[in-house]
PDB file of C-alpha atoms in Angstrom:
ATOM      1  CA  UNK A  86      -0.106  -8.377  12.790  1.00 62.00           C
ATOM      2  CA  UNK A  87       0.529  -5.742  10.132  1.00 82.00           C
ATOM      3  CA  UNK A  88       3.597  -3.553  10.123  1.00 91.00           C
ATOM      4  CA  UNK A  89       4.553  -0.393   8.226  1.00 95.00           C
ATOM      5  CA  UNK A  90       8.047   0.783   7.315  1.00 97.00           C
ATOM      6  CA  UNK A  91       8.918   3.965   5.432  1.00 97.00           C
ATOM      7  CA  UNK A  92      12.250   5.362   4.298  1.00 98.00           C
ATOM      8  CA  UNK A  93      13.643   8.483   2.685  1.00 98.00           C
ATOM      9  CA  UNK A  94      17.391   8.505   2.053  1.00 97.00           C
ATOM     10  CA  UNK A  95      20.130   9.746  -0.233  1.00 96.00           C
ATOM     11  CA  UNK A  96      20.714   6.132  -1.290  1.00 97.00           C
ATOM     12  CA  UNK A  97      18.616   3.200  -2.424  1.00 98.00           C
ATOM     13  CA  UNK A  98      15.953   2.477   0.192  1.00 98.00           C
ATOM     14  CA  UNK A  99      15.150  -1.111  -0.863  1.00 98.00           C
ATOM     15  CA  UNK A 100      17.653  -2.667   1.584  1.00 98.00           C
ATOM     16  CA  UNK A 101      16.458  -0.329   4.358  1.00 98.00           C
ATOM     17  CA  UNK A 102      12.850  -1.360   3.781  1.00 98.00           C
ATOM     18  CA  UNK A 103      13.696  -5.073   3.746  1.00 98.00           C
ATOM     19  CA  UNK A 104      15.676  -4.710   6.969  1.00 98.00           C
ATOM     20  CA  UNK A 105      12.739  -2.896   8.563  1.00 97.00           C
ATOM     21  CA  UNK A 106      10.347  -5.644   7.513  1.00 96.00           C
ATOM     22  CA  UNK A 107      12.711  -8.301   8.876  1.00 96.00           C
ATOM     23  CA  UNK A 108      12.582  -6.559  12.251  1.00 95.00           C
ATOM     24  CA  UNK A 109       8.787  -6.901  12.198  1.00 92.00           C
ATOM     25  CA  UNK A 110       8.715 -10.607  11.351  1.00 91.00           C
ATOM     26  CA  UNK A 111       8.185 -11.651  14.978  1.00 88.00           C
ATOM     27  CA  UNK A 112       4.693 -10.128  14.791  1.00 85.00           C
ATOM     28  CA  UNK A 113       3.275 -12.674  12.349  1.00 85.00           C
ATOM     29  CA  UNK A 114       2.032 -11.898   8.839  1.00 92.00           C
ATOM     30  CA  UNK A 115       0.977 -13.592   5.596  1.00 93.00           C
ATOM     31  CA  UNK A 116       2.578 -11.380   2.925  1.00 95.00           C
ATOM     32  CA  UNK A 117       5.011  -8.526   2.436  1.00 96.00           C
ATOM     33  CA  UNK A 118       5.606  -5.803  -0.120  1.00 97.00           C
ATOM     34  CA  UNK A 119       7.368  -2.585  -1.025  1.00 98.00           C
ATOM     35  CA  UNK A 120       6.664   0.425  -3.220  1.00 98.00           C
ATOM     36  CA  UNK A 121       9.626   2.551  -4.233  1.00 98.00           C
ATOM     37  CA  UNK A 122       9.677   5.824  -6.164  1.00 98.00           C
ATOM     38  CA  UNK A 123      12.356   5.522  -8.836  1.00 96.00           C
ATOM     39  CA  UNK A 124      14.505   8.418 -10.038  1.00 94.00           C
ATOM     40  CA  UNK A 125      12.151   8.857 -13.030  1.00 95.00           C
ATOM     41  CA  UNK A 126       9.242   9.411 -10.609  1.00 95.00           C
ATOM     42  CA  UNK A 127       7.505   6.112 -11.366  1.00 96.00           C
ATOM     43  CA  UNK A 128       6.338   3.941  -8.498  1.00 97.00           C
ATOM     44  CA  UNK A 129       7.534   0.347  -8.645  1.00 97.00           C
ATOM     45  CA  UNK A 130       5.846  -2.245  -6.457  1.00 97.00           C
ATOM     46  CA  UNK A 131       6.862  -5.752  -5.445  1.00 98.00           C
ATOM     47  CA  UNK A 132       4.693  -8.065  -3.338  1.00 97.00           C
ATOM     48  CA  UNK A 133       5.056 -11.646  -2.196  1.00 97.00           C
ATOM     49  CA  UNK A 134       2.949 -14.078  -0.198  1.00 96.00           C
ATOM     50  CA  UNK A 135       4.793 -15.670   2.692  1.00 94.00           C
ATOM     51  CA  UNK A 136       8.031 -14.604   4.317  1.00 95.00           C
ATOM     52  CA  UNK A 137      10.018 -11.400   3.849  1.00 96.00           C
ATOM     53  CA  UNK A 138      12.820 -13.534   2.377  1.00 97.00           C
ATOM     54  CA  UNK A 139      10.534 -14.193  -0.615  1.00 97.00           C
ATOM     55  CA  UNK A 140      10.240 -10.445  -1.173  1.00 97.00           C
ATOM     56  CA  UNK A 141      13.987 -10.006  -0.699  1.00 97.00           C
ATOM     57  CA  UNK A 142      14.636 -12.730  -3.299  1.00 98.00           C
ATOM     58  CA  UNK A 143      12.200 -10.988  -5.673  1.00 97.00           C
ATOM     59  CA  UNK A 144      14.115  -7.715  -5.305  1.00 97.00           C
ATOM     60  CA  UNK A 145      17.451  -9.510  -5.813  1.00 97.00           C
ATOM     61  CA  UNK A 146      16.149 -11.040  -9.052  1.00 97.00           C
ATOM     62  CA  UNK A 147      14.464  -7.842 -10.291  1.00 96.00           C
ATOM     63  CA  UNK A 148      15.951  -4.842  -8.441  1.00 96.00           C
ATOM     64  CA  UNK A 149      14.083  -1.631  -7.766  1.00 96.00           C
ATOM     65  CA  UNK A 150      16.069   1.464  -6.842  1.00 96.00           C
ATOM     66  CA  UNK A 151      14.908   4.754  -5.435  1.00 98.00           C
ATOM     67  CA  UNK A 152      15.364   7.054  -2.481  1.00 98.00           C
ATOM     68  CA  UNK A 153      11.754   7.039  -1.199  1.00 98.00           C
ATOM     69  CA  UNK A 154       9.711   3.992  -0.298  1.00 98.00           C
ATOM     70  CA  UNK A 155       7.150   2.266   1.884  1.00 98.00           C
ATOM     71  CA  UNK A 156       6.865  -1.357   2.947  1.00 98.00           C
ATOM     72  CA  UNK A 157       4.354  -3.549   4.720  1.00 96.00           C
ATOM     73  CA  UNK A 158       3.778  -6.915   6.312  1.00 95.00           C
ATOM     74  CA  UNK A 159       0.106  -7.915   6.141  1.00 90.00           C
ATOM     75  CA  UNK A 160      -2.140 -10.067   8.246  1.00 85.00           C
ATOM     76  CA  UNK A 161      -5.292 -10.612   6.186  1.00 77.00           C
ATOM     77  CA  UNK A 162      -8.462  -8.933   7.387  1.00 77.00           C
ATOM     78  CA  UNK A 163     -10.060  -8.304   3.963  1.00 78.00           C
ATOM     79  CA  UNK A 164      -9.384 -10.815   1.236  1.00 80.00           C
ATOM     80  CA  UNK A 165      -7.424 -14.031   1.221  1.00 84.00           C
ATOM     81  CA  UNK A 166      -3.627 -14.059   1.507  1.00 85.00           C
ATOM     82  CA  UNK A 167      -2.473 -13.693  -2.094  1.00 90.00           C
ATOM     83  CA  UNK A 168      -0.331 -11.330  -4.167  1.00 92.00           C
ATOM     84  CA  UNK A 169      -3.292  -9.175  -5.268  1.00 94.00           C
ATOM     85  CA  UNK A 170      -4.345  -8.513  -1.669  1.00 93.00           C
ATOM     86  CA  UNK A 171      -0.812  -7.908  -0.371  1.00 93.00           C
ATOM     87  CA  UNK A 172       0.298  -4.342   0.255  1.00 92.00           C
ATOM     88  CA  UNK A 173       1.224  -1.816  -1.023  1.00 97.00           C
ATOM     89  CA  UNK A 174      -1.949  -1.084  -2.940  1.00 97.00           C
ATOM     90  CA  UNK A 175      -1.880   1.293  -5.912  1.00 97.00           C
ATOM     91  CA  UNK A 176      -4.280   3.852  -7.314  1.00 97.00           C
ATOM     92  CA  UNK A 177      -5.617   3.332 -10.815  1.00 96.00           C
ATOM     93  CA  UNK A 178      -2.981   5.596 -12.380  1.00 96.00           C
ATOM     94  CA  UNK A 179      -0.268   3.776 -10.352  1.00 96.00           C
ATOM     95  CA  UNK A 180       1.103   7.080  -9.070  1.00 96.00           C
ATOM     96  CA  UNK A 181      -0.148   6.648  -5.508  1.00 97.00           C
ATOM     97  CA  UNK A 182       0.920   3.715  -3.333  1.00 98.00           C
ATOM     98  CA  UNK A 183      -0.357   3.135   0.178  1.00 97.00           C
ATOM     99  CA  UNK A 184       0.164   0.724   3.020  1.00 96.00           C
ATOM    100  CA  UNK A 185      -2.446   0.511   5.744  1.00 92.00           C
ATOM    101  CA  UNK A 186      -2.952  -1.063   9.146  1.00 92.00           C
ATOM    102  CA  UNK A 187      -6.362  -1.317  10.753  1.00 92.00           C
ATOM    103  CA  UNK A 188      -9.855  -1.539   9.355  1.00 92.00           C
ATOM    104  CA  UNK A 189     -11.832   0.934   7.256  1.00 95.00           C
ATOM    105  CA  UNK A 190     -15.374   0.287   8.442  1.00 96.00           C
ATOM    106  CA  UNK A 191     -17.082   2.098   5.550  1.00 97.00           C
ATOM    107  CA  UNK A 192     -14.909   0.678   2.764  1.00 95.00           C
ATOM    108  CA  UNK A 193     -17.821  -1.111   1.039  1.00 96.00           C
ATOM    109  CA  UNK A 194     -19.746   2.157   0.774  1.00 98.00           C
ATOM    110  CA  UNK A 195     -16.694   3.997  -0.571  1.00 98.00           C
ATOM    111  CA  UNK A 196     -15.848   1.149  -2.954  1.00 97.00           C
ATOM    112  CA  UNK A 197     -19.366   1.221  -4.378  1.00 98.00           C
ATOM    113  CA  UNK A 198     -19.188   5.003  -4.839  1.00 97.00           C
ATOM    114  CA  UNK A 199     -15.795   4.807  -6.576  1.00 98.00           C
ATOM    115  CA  UNK A 200     -16.920   1.885  -8.755  1.00 97.00           C
ATOM    116  CA  UNK A 201     -19.852   3.964  -9.995  1.00 97.00           C
ATOM    117  CA  UNK A 202     -17.261   6.555 -11.080  1.00 95.00           C
ATOM    118  CA  UNK A 203     -15.435   3.943 -13.170  1.00 96.00           C
ATOM    119  CA  UNK A 204     -12.758   2.809 -10.699  1.00 97.00           C
ATOM    120  CA  UNK A 205     -11.690  -0.800 -11.236  1.00 97.00           C
ATOM    121  CA  UNK A 206     -10.634  -2.677  -8.114  1.00 97.00           C
ATOM    122  CA  UNK A 207      -8.020  -5.398  -8.336  1.00 96.00           C
ATOM    123  CA  UNK A 208      -8.034  -6.588  -4.728  1.00 95.00           C
ATOM    124  CA  UNK A 209     -10.500  -7.495  -2.018  1.00 94.00           C
ATOM    125  CA  UNK A 210      -8.904  -5.096   0.472  1.00 93.00           C
ATOM    126  CA  UNK A 211     -10.157  -2.032   2.238  1.00 94.00           C
ATOM    127  CA  UNK A 212      -6.663  -0.597   1.656  1.00 94.00           C
ATOM    128  CA  UNK A 213      -7.074  -0.330  -2.102  1.00 96.00           C
ATOM    129  CA  UNK A 214     -10.093   1.916  -1.508  1.00 97.00           C
ATOM    130  CA  UNK A 215      -7.795   4.428   0.213  1.00 98.00           C
ATOM    131  CA  UNK A 216      -5.414   4.604  -2.756  1.00 98.00           C
ATOM    132  CA  UNK A 217      -8.277   5.208  -5.197  1.00 98.00           C
ATOM    133  CA  UNK A 218      -9.913   7.753  -2.897  1.00 98.00           C
ATOM    134  CA  UNK A 219      -6.680   9.759  -2.648  1.00 98.00           C
ATOM    135  CA  UNK A 220      -6.349   9.652  -6.444  1.00 98.00           C
ATOM    136  CA  UNK A 221      -9.954  10.831  -6.741  1.00 97.00           C
ATOM    137  CA  UNK A 222      -9.186  13.949  -4.682  1.00 98.00           C
ATOM    138  CA  UNK A 223      -5.700  14.612  -6.015  1.00 97.00           C
ATOM    139  CA  UNK A 224      -5.362  17.760  -8.126  1.00 95.00           C
ATOM    140  CA  UNK A 225      -1.926  19.241  -7.466  1.00 94.00           C
ATOM    141  CA  UNK A 226      -1.588  18.942  -3.677  1.00 97.00           C
ATOM    142  CA  UNK A 227      -1.007  15.454  -2.266  1.00 96.00           C
ATOM    143  CA  UNK A 228      -1.431  16.629   1.333  1.00 97.00           C
ATOM    144  CA  UNK A 229      -4.849  18.111   0.532  1.00 98.00           C
ATOM    145  CA  UNK A 230      -5.916  14.921  -1.268  1.00 98.00           C
ATOM    146  CA  UNK A 231      -4.861  12.703   1.646  1.00 98.00           C
ATOM    147  CA  UNK A 232      -6.647  15.026   4.074  1.00 98.00           C
ATOM    148  CA  UNK A 233      -9.872  14.923   2.032  1.00 98.00           C
ATOM    149  CA  UNK A 234      -9.670  11.143   1.662  1.00 98.00           C
ATOM    150  CA  UNK A 235      -8.993  10.463   5.343  1.00 98.00           C
ATOM    151  CA  UNK A 236     -11.891  12.703   6.341  1.00 98.00           C
ATOM    152  CA  UNK A 237     -14.121  10.165   4.579  1.00 98.00           C
ATOM    153  CA  UNK A 238     -12.639   7.084   6.269  1.00 98.00           C
ATOM    154  CA  UNK A 239     -14.329   5.560   9.315  1.00 98.00           C
ATOM    155  CA  UNK A 240     -12.407   3.182  11.538  1.00 95.00           C
ATOM    156  CA  UNK A 241      -9.136   2.800  13.381  1.00 93.00           C
ATOM    157  CA  UNK A 242      -6.145   2.838  11.064  1.00 94.00           C
ATOM    158  CA  UNK A 243      -2.680   4.062  10.198  1.00 94.00           C
ATOM    159  CA  UNK A 244      -1.363   4.574   6.691  1.00 94.00           C
ATOM    160  CA  UNK A 245       1.678   5.655   4.751  1.00 96.00           C
TER     161      UNK A 245
END
């Protein structure tokens, strides 16, 4: 079962996110990942198939530091369990990262529409569609872009 963790702090959130994911391990999952906004504003993402400890080891070997982040444990509904399908998913410009629980029922329709506009998809997930859709609507107001994107989504879901 998927799980979402988010953190905003005055210190590095990577350990907070890992601890949050560890608390969700009892739910069952096939992969885990984090996206953290670094002090330079760039989003760094790490994803691993398997246990949260694999992700923790990844972050120990190649640390990411920032005070804002999201994390996710995934149970595959779209696409096989692999690194490309693990969350977080990024927009094409890699400035928007999302994690998502649930199912977007009209993701194929939206994916086709975005593909016709030149969007390249790197996963088999319905979640990646959300990231690209938000980027499509983003001008200078993230809230407005998320609102426009979610108005287009059909299904039962939660996202960060």
